Amino acid sequence: MSDLFYSNISELQAGLNNKTFTAVDLMQSVIERTEAVESEVNAFISRDIEDALKQAEASDKRRLAGASLGALDGIPVGIKDIMAVKGQPLRCASKMLESFVAPYDATCIEHLKASGAVIWGRLNMDEFAMGSSTENSAFSQTANPWNLDCIPGGSSGGSAASVAAGQTIVSIGTDTGGSIRQPAALCGVVGMKPTYGLASRYGLVAFASSLDQVGPFARTVKDAAILLESLVGYDPKDSTSLNRPKENYSKALEQPLRKLKLGVPSEFFGDGVDPEVKAAVEKAIDWYRSEGHTIVEISLPHSELCVPVYYIIATAEASSNLARFDGVRYSHRSSDAGNINELFNKSRGEGFGEEVKRRIILGTYVLSSGYYDAYYLRAQKVRSLIRNDFDQAFEQVDAILTPTTPTPAFKKGEKSDDPLSMYLSDIYTISVNLAGLPALSLPVGMTQEQLPIGMQIIGKAFGEADILSVAHAFESNHEFKDLRPNLDNSKQ
Amino acid sequence: MSEKTEIDINYVAELARIELSETDKEKLSGQLKDILVYFEKLNQVDVTGIEPMAHAHKVQNIWREGDQAGPVFSQSVLNKMAPESRDNQVVVPKVVE
Amino acid sequence: MKYEVVIGLEIHVQLKTKTKMFSAAPYNYGAEPNTLTDPVVLGLPGTLPVLNYTAIEKCAELGLMLGCKIADVCKWDRKNYFYPDSPKNYQLTQNEQPLCVGGSIEIEMPGASRNIEGAHRWVELNRIHLEEDPGKLTHTAFDSLIDFNRAGVPLAEIVTEPNLYSSSEAVAFLNALRNLIIFSGISDCDMEKGQMRCDANVSLRPKGLETLGTRTEMKNLNSISNVKSAIEYEMKRQAEILDSGDKVIQETRRWDAAKNISLSLRSKEEAHDYRYFPDPDLMPVVMDKARIEVLNQMLPERPFDRQRRYQKDYDLPYTITSVLCANHQLSDFFEETLGLYNAPKAIANYLVNDLLRELASNSEQGASALSLSETKLKPQSIAELVEVVESGLISKQIAKEVFVEMFASGALPKSIIESKGLSQSNDSSEIEALCLEAIANNPKAVGQFKDGNIKAINALKGPVMKATQGKANPAILDELLQKLIESGE
């Protein structure tokens, strides 16, 4: 039972149904693993062991009574510290919310609970999801399980690292500009951002409302599909959520993959890409070609404008979304405020970290009087052009293949003082958010230094089943899903 | 945009209600200037006649029908989360209008 | 120098919905602090707004009542500013595209006296848009307390063109607007409860000049008389500035009703940079043209239209219609009563005189005046009362007594008359005996009557009425006395 924590959902369900082990055994295994490696990985901001065991016990009782709720019943799911779970801390890795406890459940959490999932822990992240390295957490610095000196990526670094390190079976994160796919790539796991509007944002602490989406992290494509099925669904509490029939993504994987046209955009393979990353992704593309799929060279001509468009729209929305953290009702209040303006200025000055302040200031500036048309409005127009690029590409192809990140995981501290170069590490992922499309990152290689390499598979709107199938085909013919970081050795 | 890349950091920080130290201001001003110069890339493209894109999907007419009252919080919820409260209300320093 | 004042008003009206603009939390005035909140109302992290369709429809209805053009699409913007009563520190409002555009309202200027109808004119509106109310701050000596019950209540902001030219015109406008909104059922517009609030933009210009002078914005005008005083104070203040050769500073000023002065709000001036942008959490609503047309067909009658109808169809005088149509409940009550018994003048008289007197007398006992809905009186009560008077069952005199009784107990007139034995006595033999007795006891009055003083007969009626406890039918009594005097010659 010792490696239950590294099993996949299908194996675990089989064992639970055969009574080989119980959900409590599984949870215990995950807890023990977490305690063993957490001092190195630091994936969690907090965890409620007692609560998790109680949920597992409830799952065992259901199963015993023949009332199991399905594939996720009894499976530990780690939660990024940005989703509200009733009665649990909701800190967003910020001092601002250090003592905040959520009095309600996010809709995605309600869905998970209804699937019988064991809600497990509060996973580390960049403060308010702003960052690409999880170094912007006010609480701890998560390490990349493959190399503890490297960052795990971000902002959902804790979600990616915990899955890679066996501290949970699967986890959920959020993706505004790559915050699921980039850490998934850097930690060697599967991470997926669904089509905008597919999963409810209610209870997801907003960073950039028109870009944020919740999505799964898993060690296998099938686990990601199972988790995604539970997460998505129309929510009347989120006016941007879409009312669509539910799809059975995991079942779709059982079908043999039909011959597809796969687009490769030249703009994503230029000078900025690390040679090892480029080689691994091209090798994966070659594999698809060898399997009889048609590879089509395409162009997404406005790709290089994605970073400025993204940082204008995202920071503008964030400057307004984060105004509610003001020290009045529930967030950090400065003890040093003599009047109401000081209360605002000092509470926010003390409560927010450097990157969050930087983005709020930038977002405030681009919306301020006289600059709206030049920045925000113009960015929204260029966003239309970026969307058009994808629309045209998808007239020719079924899915698009790109590197997820320009480089593998970089060293901690390497880019901390250079925000612009940090922003550029999202260069391949953010266009997908701007266009509202689904995309996932799949492990397709390792560098010489044993750092994972991810390939991004971008789909048409609501093409989740397609891109999962494309990923599943590669995964089934390669060994990357079975690679594990060397954490145990480093301990011994 | 090029002539506008100098941010009046004091004005913007005041709008954003964030207290910054002088060192912070200096550091931020420099970083933001770099970022704004980078944003000038946007001027390369002609956007005449292009509709701004506010949402990923053109969804319309989402609302709540019926005007039926839903659940409310008990007073203790806010009392517990508020940094300071009295008589079931949130206390702040005196607001001078 | 002679100046002309130019006034524009911004009026916030709370729409009478059961729930808030963007969440299902209920609202009712006077609830215990912070008992009408939910995650959305408190602006908790992760919460999202969802539109209350009823509020949009009520605002559109208001726009139609005021002849506005209804926008094709209802869209939302964020107005960003920090204030402790604002849970998100941005207000969802309609900056770029208000739901209702243009429009106008008929107002009545004061007449030469209360009994004389004043001139009517139309005041142009600029727009009506929807937004959310913030919470409520209460200031103590050393700190401020926040109650978020009011946060998120749907507000319609009505903005006039600057085309009001005196404080009394502003008052006439507010009265007309308030009455029209109450008639439409869209809001109760109780200013004491904050259901209607007013800001005034005031500027002076030399008489005859077309261009507008520099304006100031007066805030915190929470009664119609405050609006009048504040405008007049501001006119005087600005005239003094202009007369001395100085310039008026464009600023926001707060009216202090206790001290009867306005004060500059410099603190609000420093950051008028609201950083409006389209709200990304709400989707546009395409207004259903057919539905708008149906609403337009079903609009309630506007108060001045109703007044004109009463004058024309029922021949009621201004003194009556101006009272009836200034009170929506009273006017509806009138219509209902009229449906039961067709005697407009008599019914209107009971309502405007007797009923309003009884309602007011309640306020003399220290309480606030009762509203019609708080009484036990039903349209059926008044209809029956008019009927029994017209059929001669009781006299008008007795009717007043019956009215007081039915106001107090809610009983119907006929049952009051029966239980108290108030029906007019028509027993002629008994009355004849009493009349003869009266004639015998008052030779002087009889003499005067014979000499042509018709009024002298009243001295004879008095004792008969007294003896019958008022139940003698006055008309019959008149006739009988005359006959007896004449036959006694």
PDB file of C-alpha atoms in Angstrom, chain A residues 100 103 195-196 210 239 242 302 304-305 307-309 311-312 327-331 333 338-341 343-346 348-349 354 357-358 360-362 364-365 368 371 374-375 377-385 387 417 419-420 423-424 434-436 462, chain B residues 1 4-9 11-20 24 27-28 31-32 34-36 38-57 59 62-63 73 77-78 81-84 90-96:
ATOM      1  CA  PHE A 100      -9.649  34.964   6.407  1.00  0.00           C
ATOM      2  CA  PRO A 103     -17.889  31.278   4.803  1.00  0.00           C
ATOM      3  CA  THR A 195     -12.634  26.807 -22.525  1.00  0.00           C
ATOM      4  CA  TYR A 196     -13.516  30.094 -20.808  1.00  0.00           C
ATOM      5  CA  SER A 210     -12.297  37.875 -18.454  1.00  0.00           C
ATOM      6  CA  SER A 239     -22.991  35.060 -15.577  1.00  0.00           C
ATOM      7  CA  LEU A 242     -21.898  28.610 -20.332  1.00  0.00           C
ATOM      8  CA  HIS A 302      -0.224  38.621 -33.706  1.00  0.00           C
ATOM      9  CA  GLU A 304       4.140  38.741 -30.195  1.00  0.00           C
ATOM     10  CA  LEU A 305       1.456  41.245 -29.135  1.00  0.00           C
ATOM     11  CA  VAL A 307       2.209  39.858 -23.747  1.00  0.00           C
ATOM     12  CA  PRO A 308       1.393  43.590 -23.872  1.00  0.00           C
ATOM     13  CA  VAL A 309      -2.328  42.913 -24.517  1.00  0.00           C
ATOM     14  CA  TYR A 311      -0.625  42.645 -19.158  1.00  0.00           C
ATOM     15  CA  ILE A 312      -2.865  45.614 -19.950  1.00  0.00           C
ATOM     16  CA  GLY A 327      -8.885  46.535   5.554  1.00  0.00           C
ATOM     17  CA  VAL A 328     -12.531  47.341   6.211  1.00  0.00           C
ATOM     18  CA  ARG A 329     -14.591  44.136   6.281  1.00  0.00           C
ATOM     19  CA  TYR A 330     -12.326  41.086   6.328  1.00  0.00           C
ATOM     20  CA  SER A 331      -8.813  41.720   5.035  1.00  0.00           C
ATOM     21  CA  ARG A 333      -6.106  46.129   8.662  1.00  0.00           C
ATOM     22  CA  GLY A 338      -5.531  57.412  12.057  1.00  0.00           C
ATOM     23  CA  ASN A 339      -8.147  58.076   9.396  1.00  0.00           C
ATOM     24  CA  ILE A 340      -9.975  56.190   6.685  1.00  0.00           C
ATOM     25  CA  ASN A 341      -7.555  57.019   3.889  1.00  0.00           C
ATOM     26  CA  LEU A 343      -6.557  52.732   6.725  1.00  0.00           C
ATOM     27  CA  PHE A 344      -6.854  52.043   2.992  1.00  0.00           C
ATOM     28  CA  ASN A 345      -3.323  53.108   2.052  1.00  0.00           C
ATOM     29  CA  LYS A 346      -1.476  51.426   4.906  1.00  0.00           C
ATOM     30  CA  ARG A 348      -2.981  47.758   1.262  1.00  0.00           C
ATOM     31  CA  GLY A 349       0.635  48.863   1.482  1.00  0.00           C
ATOM     32  CA  GLU A 354       5.608  43.567  -4.366  1.00  0.00           C
ATOM     33  CA  LYS A 357       1.407  46.179  -5.919  1.00  0.00           C
ATOM     34  CA  ARG A 358       3.244  46.459  -9.214  1.00  0.00           C
ATOM     35  CA  ILE A 360      -2.303  47.088  -9.317  1.00  0.00           C
ATOM     36  CA  ILE A 361      -0.314  50.255  -9.987  1.00  0.00           C
ATOM     37  CA  LEU A 362       0.111  49.316 -13.644  1.00  0.00           C
ATOM     38  CA  THR A 364      -4.642  51.639 -12.263  1.00  0.00           C
ATOM     39  CA  TYR A 365      -2.422  53.639 -14.569  1.00  0.00           C
ATOM     40  CA  SER A 368      -6.657  56.321 -15.457  1.00  0.00           C
ATOM     41  CA  TYR A 371      -5.023  56.619 -21.001  1.00  0.00           C
ATOM     42  CA  ALA A 374      -4.501  54.172 -25.697  1.00  0.00           C
ATOM     43  CA  TYR A 375      -4.129  51.134 -23.479  1.00  0.00           C
ATOM     44  CA  LEU A 377      -9.429  49.879 -25.422  1.00  0.00           C
ATOM     45  CA  ARG A 378      -6.578  49.329 -27.837  1.00  0.00           C
ATOM     46  CA  ALA A 379      -5.614  46.111 -26.054  1.00  0.00           C
ATOM     47  CA  GLN A 380      -9.185  44.838 -26.362  1.00  0.00           C
ATOM     48  CA  LYS A 381      -9.094  45.533 -30.096  1.00  0.00           C
ATOM     49  CA  VAL A 382      -5.800  43.708 -30.525  1.00  0.00           C
ATOM     50  CA  ARG A 383      -7.369  40.911 -28.474  1.00  0.00           C
ATOM     51  CA  SER A 384      -9.932  40.607 -31.285  1.00  0.00           C
ATOM     52  CA  LEU A 385      -7.090  40.243 -33.784  1.00  0.00           C
ATOM     53  CA  ARG A 387      -8.801  35.688 -31.509  1.00  0.00           C
ATOM     54  CA  ASP A 417      14.054  41.437  -9.978  1.00  0.00           C
ATOM     55  CA  PRO A 419       9.430  41.547 -13.970  1.00  0.00           C
ATOM     56  CA  LEU A 420       9.477  41.921 -17.728  1.00  0.00           C
ATOM     57  CA  TYR A 423       6.239  38.166 -17.877  1.00  0.00           C
ATOM     58  CA  LEU A 424       7.846  36.812 -21.048  1.00  0.00           C
ATOM     59  CA  LEU A 434      -7.053  35.966 -24.546  1.00  0.00           C
ATOM     60  CA  ALA A 435      -8.910  33.833 -27.122  1.00  0.00           C
ATOM     61  CA  GLY A 436     -10.824  31.898 -24.427  1.00  0.00           C
ATOM     62  CA  PHE A 462     -15.226  23.328 -26.384  1.00  0.00           C
TER      63      PHE A 462
ATOM     64  CA  MET B   1       2.278  56.405 -26.206  1.00  0.00           C
ATOM     65  CA  LYS B   4       3.431  59.122 -21.812  1.00  0.00           C
ATOM     66  CA  THR B   5       5.686  56.383 -20.502  1.00  0.00           C
ATOM     67  CA  GLU B   6       6.591  58.456 -17.430  1.00  0.00           C
ATOM     68  CA  ILE B   7       4.179  57.396 -14.652  1.00  0.00           C
ATOM     69  CA  ASP B   8       3.155  59.934 -12.013  1.00  0.00           C
ATOM     70  CA  ILE B   9       3.678  57.297  -9.348  1.00  0.00           C
ATOM     71  CA  TYR B  11      -0.919  60.111  -8.311  1.00  0.00           C
ATOM     72  CA  VAL B  12      -1.434  56.476  -9.331  1.00  0.00           C
ATOM     73  CA  ALA B  13      -0.536  55.124  -5.876  1.00  0.00           C
ATOM     74  CA  GLU B  14      -3.065  57.514  -4.365  1.00  0.00           C
ATOM     75  CA  LEU B  15      -5.749  56.359  -6.831  1.00  0.00           C
ATOM     76  CA  ALA B  16      -4.908  52.736  -6.005  1.00  0.00           C
ATOM     77  CA  ARG B  17      -4.780  53.502  -2.260  1.00  0.00           C
ATOM     78  CA  ILE B  18      -1.428  51.833  -1.778  1.00  0.00           C
ATOM     79  CA  GLU B  19       1.203  53.379   0.462  1.00  0.00           C
ATOM     80  CA  LEU B  20       4.655  53.041  -1.048  1.00  0.00           C
ATOM     81  CA  ASP B  24       9.546  51.356  -3.637  1.00  0.00           C
ATOM     82  CA  LYS B  27      12.144  51.001  -8.109  1.00  0.00           C
ATOM     83  CA  LEU B  28       8.557  50.679  -9.367  1.00  0.00           C
ATOM     84  CA  GLN B  31      10.251  48.848 -13.815  1.00  0.00           C
ATOM     85  CA  LEU B  32       6.960  50.273 -15.000  1.00  0.00           C
ATOM     86  CA  ASP B  34      10.362  49.415 -19.032  1.00  0.00           C
ATOM     87  CA  ILE B  35       7.007  47.665 -19.185  1.00  0.00           C
ATOM     88  CA  LEU B  36       5.290  50.669 -20.762  1.00  0.00           C
ATOM     89  CA  TYR B  38       7.398  47.251 -24.133  1.00  0.00           C
ATOM     90  CA  PHE B  39       3.650  48.006 -24.434  1.00  0.00           C
ATOM     91  CA  GLU B  40       4.473  50.325 -27.339  1.00  0.00           C
ATOM     92  CA  LYS B  41       4.572  47.221 -29.522  1.00  0.00           C
ATOM     93  CA  LEU B  42       0.809  47.645 -29.646  1.00  0.00           C
ATOM     94  CA  ASN B  43       1.210  50.760 -31.766  1.00  0.00           C
ATOM     95  CA  GLN B  44       2.624  48.641 -34.587  1.00  0.00           C
ATOM     96  CA  VAL B  45      -0.794  47.324 -35.459  1.00  0.00           C
ATOM     97  CA  ASP B  46      -3.650  49.126 -37.157  1.00  0.00           C
ATOM     98  CA  VAL B  47      -6.861  48.672 -35.193  1.00  0.00           C
ATOM     99  CA  THR B  48      -9.167  50.930 -37.189  1.00  0.00           C
ATOM    100  CA  GLY B  49     -12.559  49.310 -37.521  1.00  0.00           C
ATOM    101  CA  ILE B  50     -11.716  46.486 -35.110  1.00  0.00           C
ATOM    102  CA  GLU B  51     -14.313  45.761 -32.416  1.00  0.00           C
ATOM    103  CA  PRO B  52     -12.923  45.590 -28.882  1.00  0.00           C
ATOM    104  CA  MET B  53     -13.216  42.087 -27.401  1.00  0.00           C
ATOM    105  CA  ALA B  54     -14.519  42.181 -23.835  1.00  0.00           C
ATOM    106  CA  HIS B  55     -15.608  38.570 -23.440  1.00  0.00           C
ATOM    107  CA  ALA B  56     -14.356  35.297 -24.852  1.00  0.00           C
ATOM    108  CA  HIS B  57     -17.871  34.328 -25.930  1.00  0.00           C
ATOM    109  CA  VAL B  59     -23.094  35.346 -24.381  1.00  0.00           C
ATOM    110  CA  ILE B  62     -27.947  36.164 -18.386  1.00  0.00           C
ATOM    111  CA  TRP B  63     -30.015  37.208 -15.389  1.00  0.00           C
ATOM    112  CA  PHE B  73     -25.783  35.634   6.551  1.00  0.00           C
ATOM    113  CA  VAL B  77     -20.478  36.012  10.056  1.00  0.00           C
ATOM    114  CA  LEU B  78     -19.476  39.631   9.490  1.00  0.00           C
ATOM    115  CA  MET B  81     -14.421  38.378   9.937  1.00  0.00           C
ATOM    116  CA  ALA B  82     -14.353  42.131  10.530  1.00  0.00           C
ATOM    117  CA  PRO B  83     -11.136  43.549  12.038  1.00  0.00           C
ATOM    118  CA  GLU B  84     -13.294  45.652  14.377  1.00  0.00           C
ATOM    119  CA  VAL B  90     -18.149  47.293  11.113  1.00  0.00           C
ATOM    120  CA  VAL B  91     -16.091  50.003  12.789  1.00  0.00           C
ATOM    121  CA  VAL B  92     -13.715  52.275  10.857  1.00  0.00           C
ATOM    122  CA  PRO B  93     -11.963  55.497  11.830  1.00  0.00           C
ATOM    123  CA  LYS B  94     -14.371  58.413  11.659  1.00  0.00           C
ATOM    124  CA  VAL B  95     -15.161  59.222   8.052  1.00  0.00           C
ATOM    125  CA  VAL B  96     -15.126  62.966   7.565  1.00  0.00           C
TER     126      VAL B  96
END
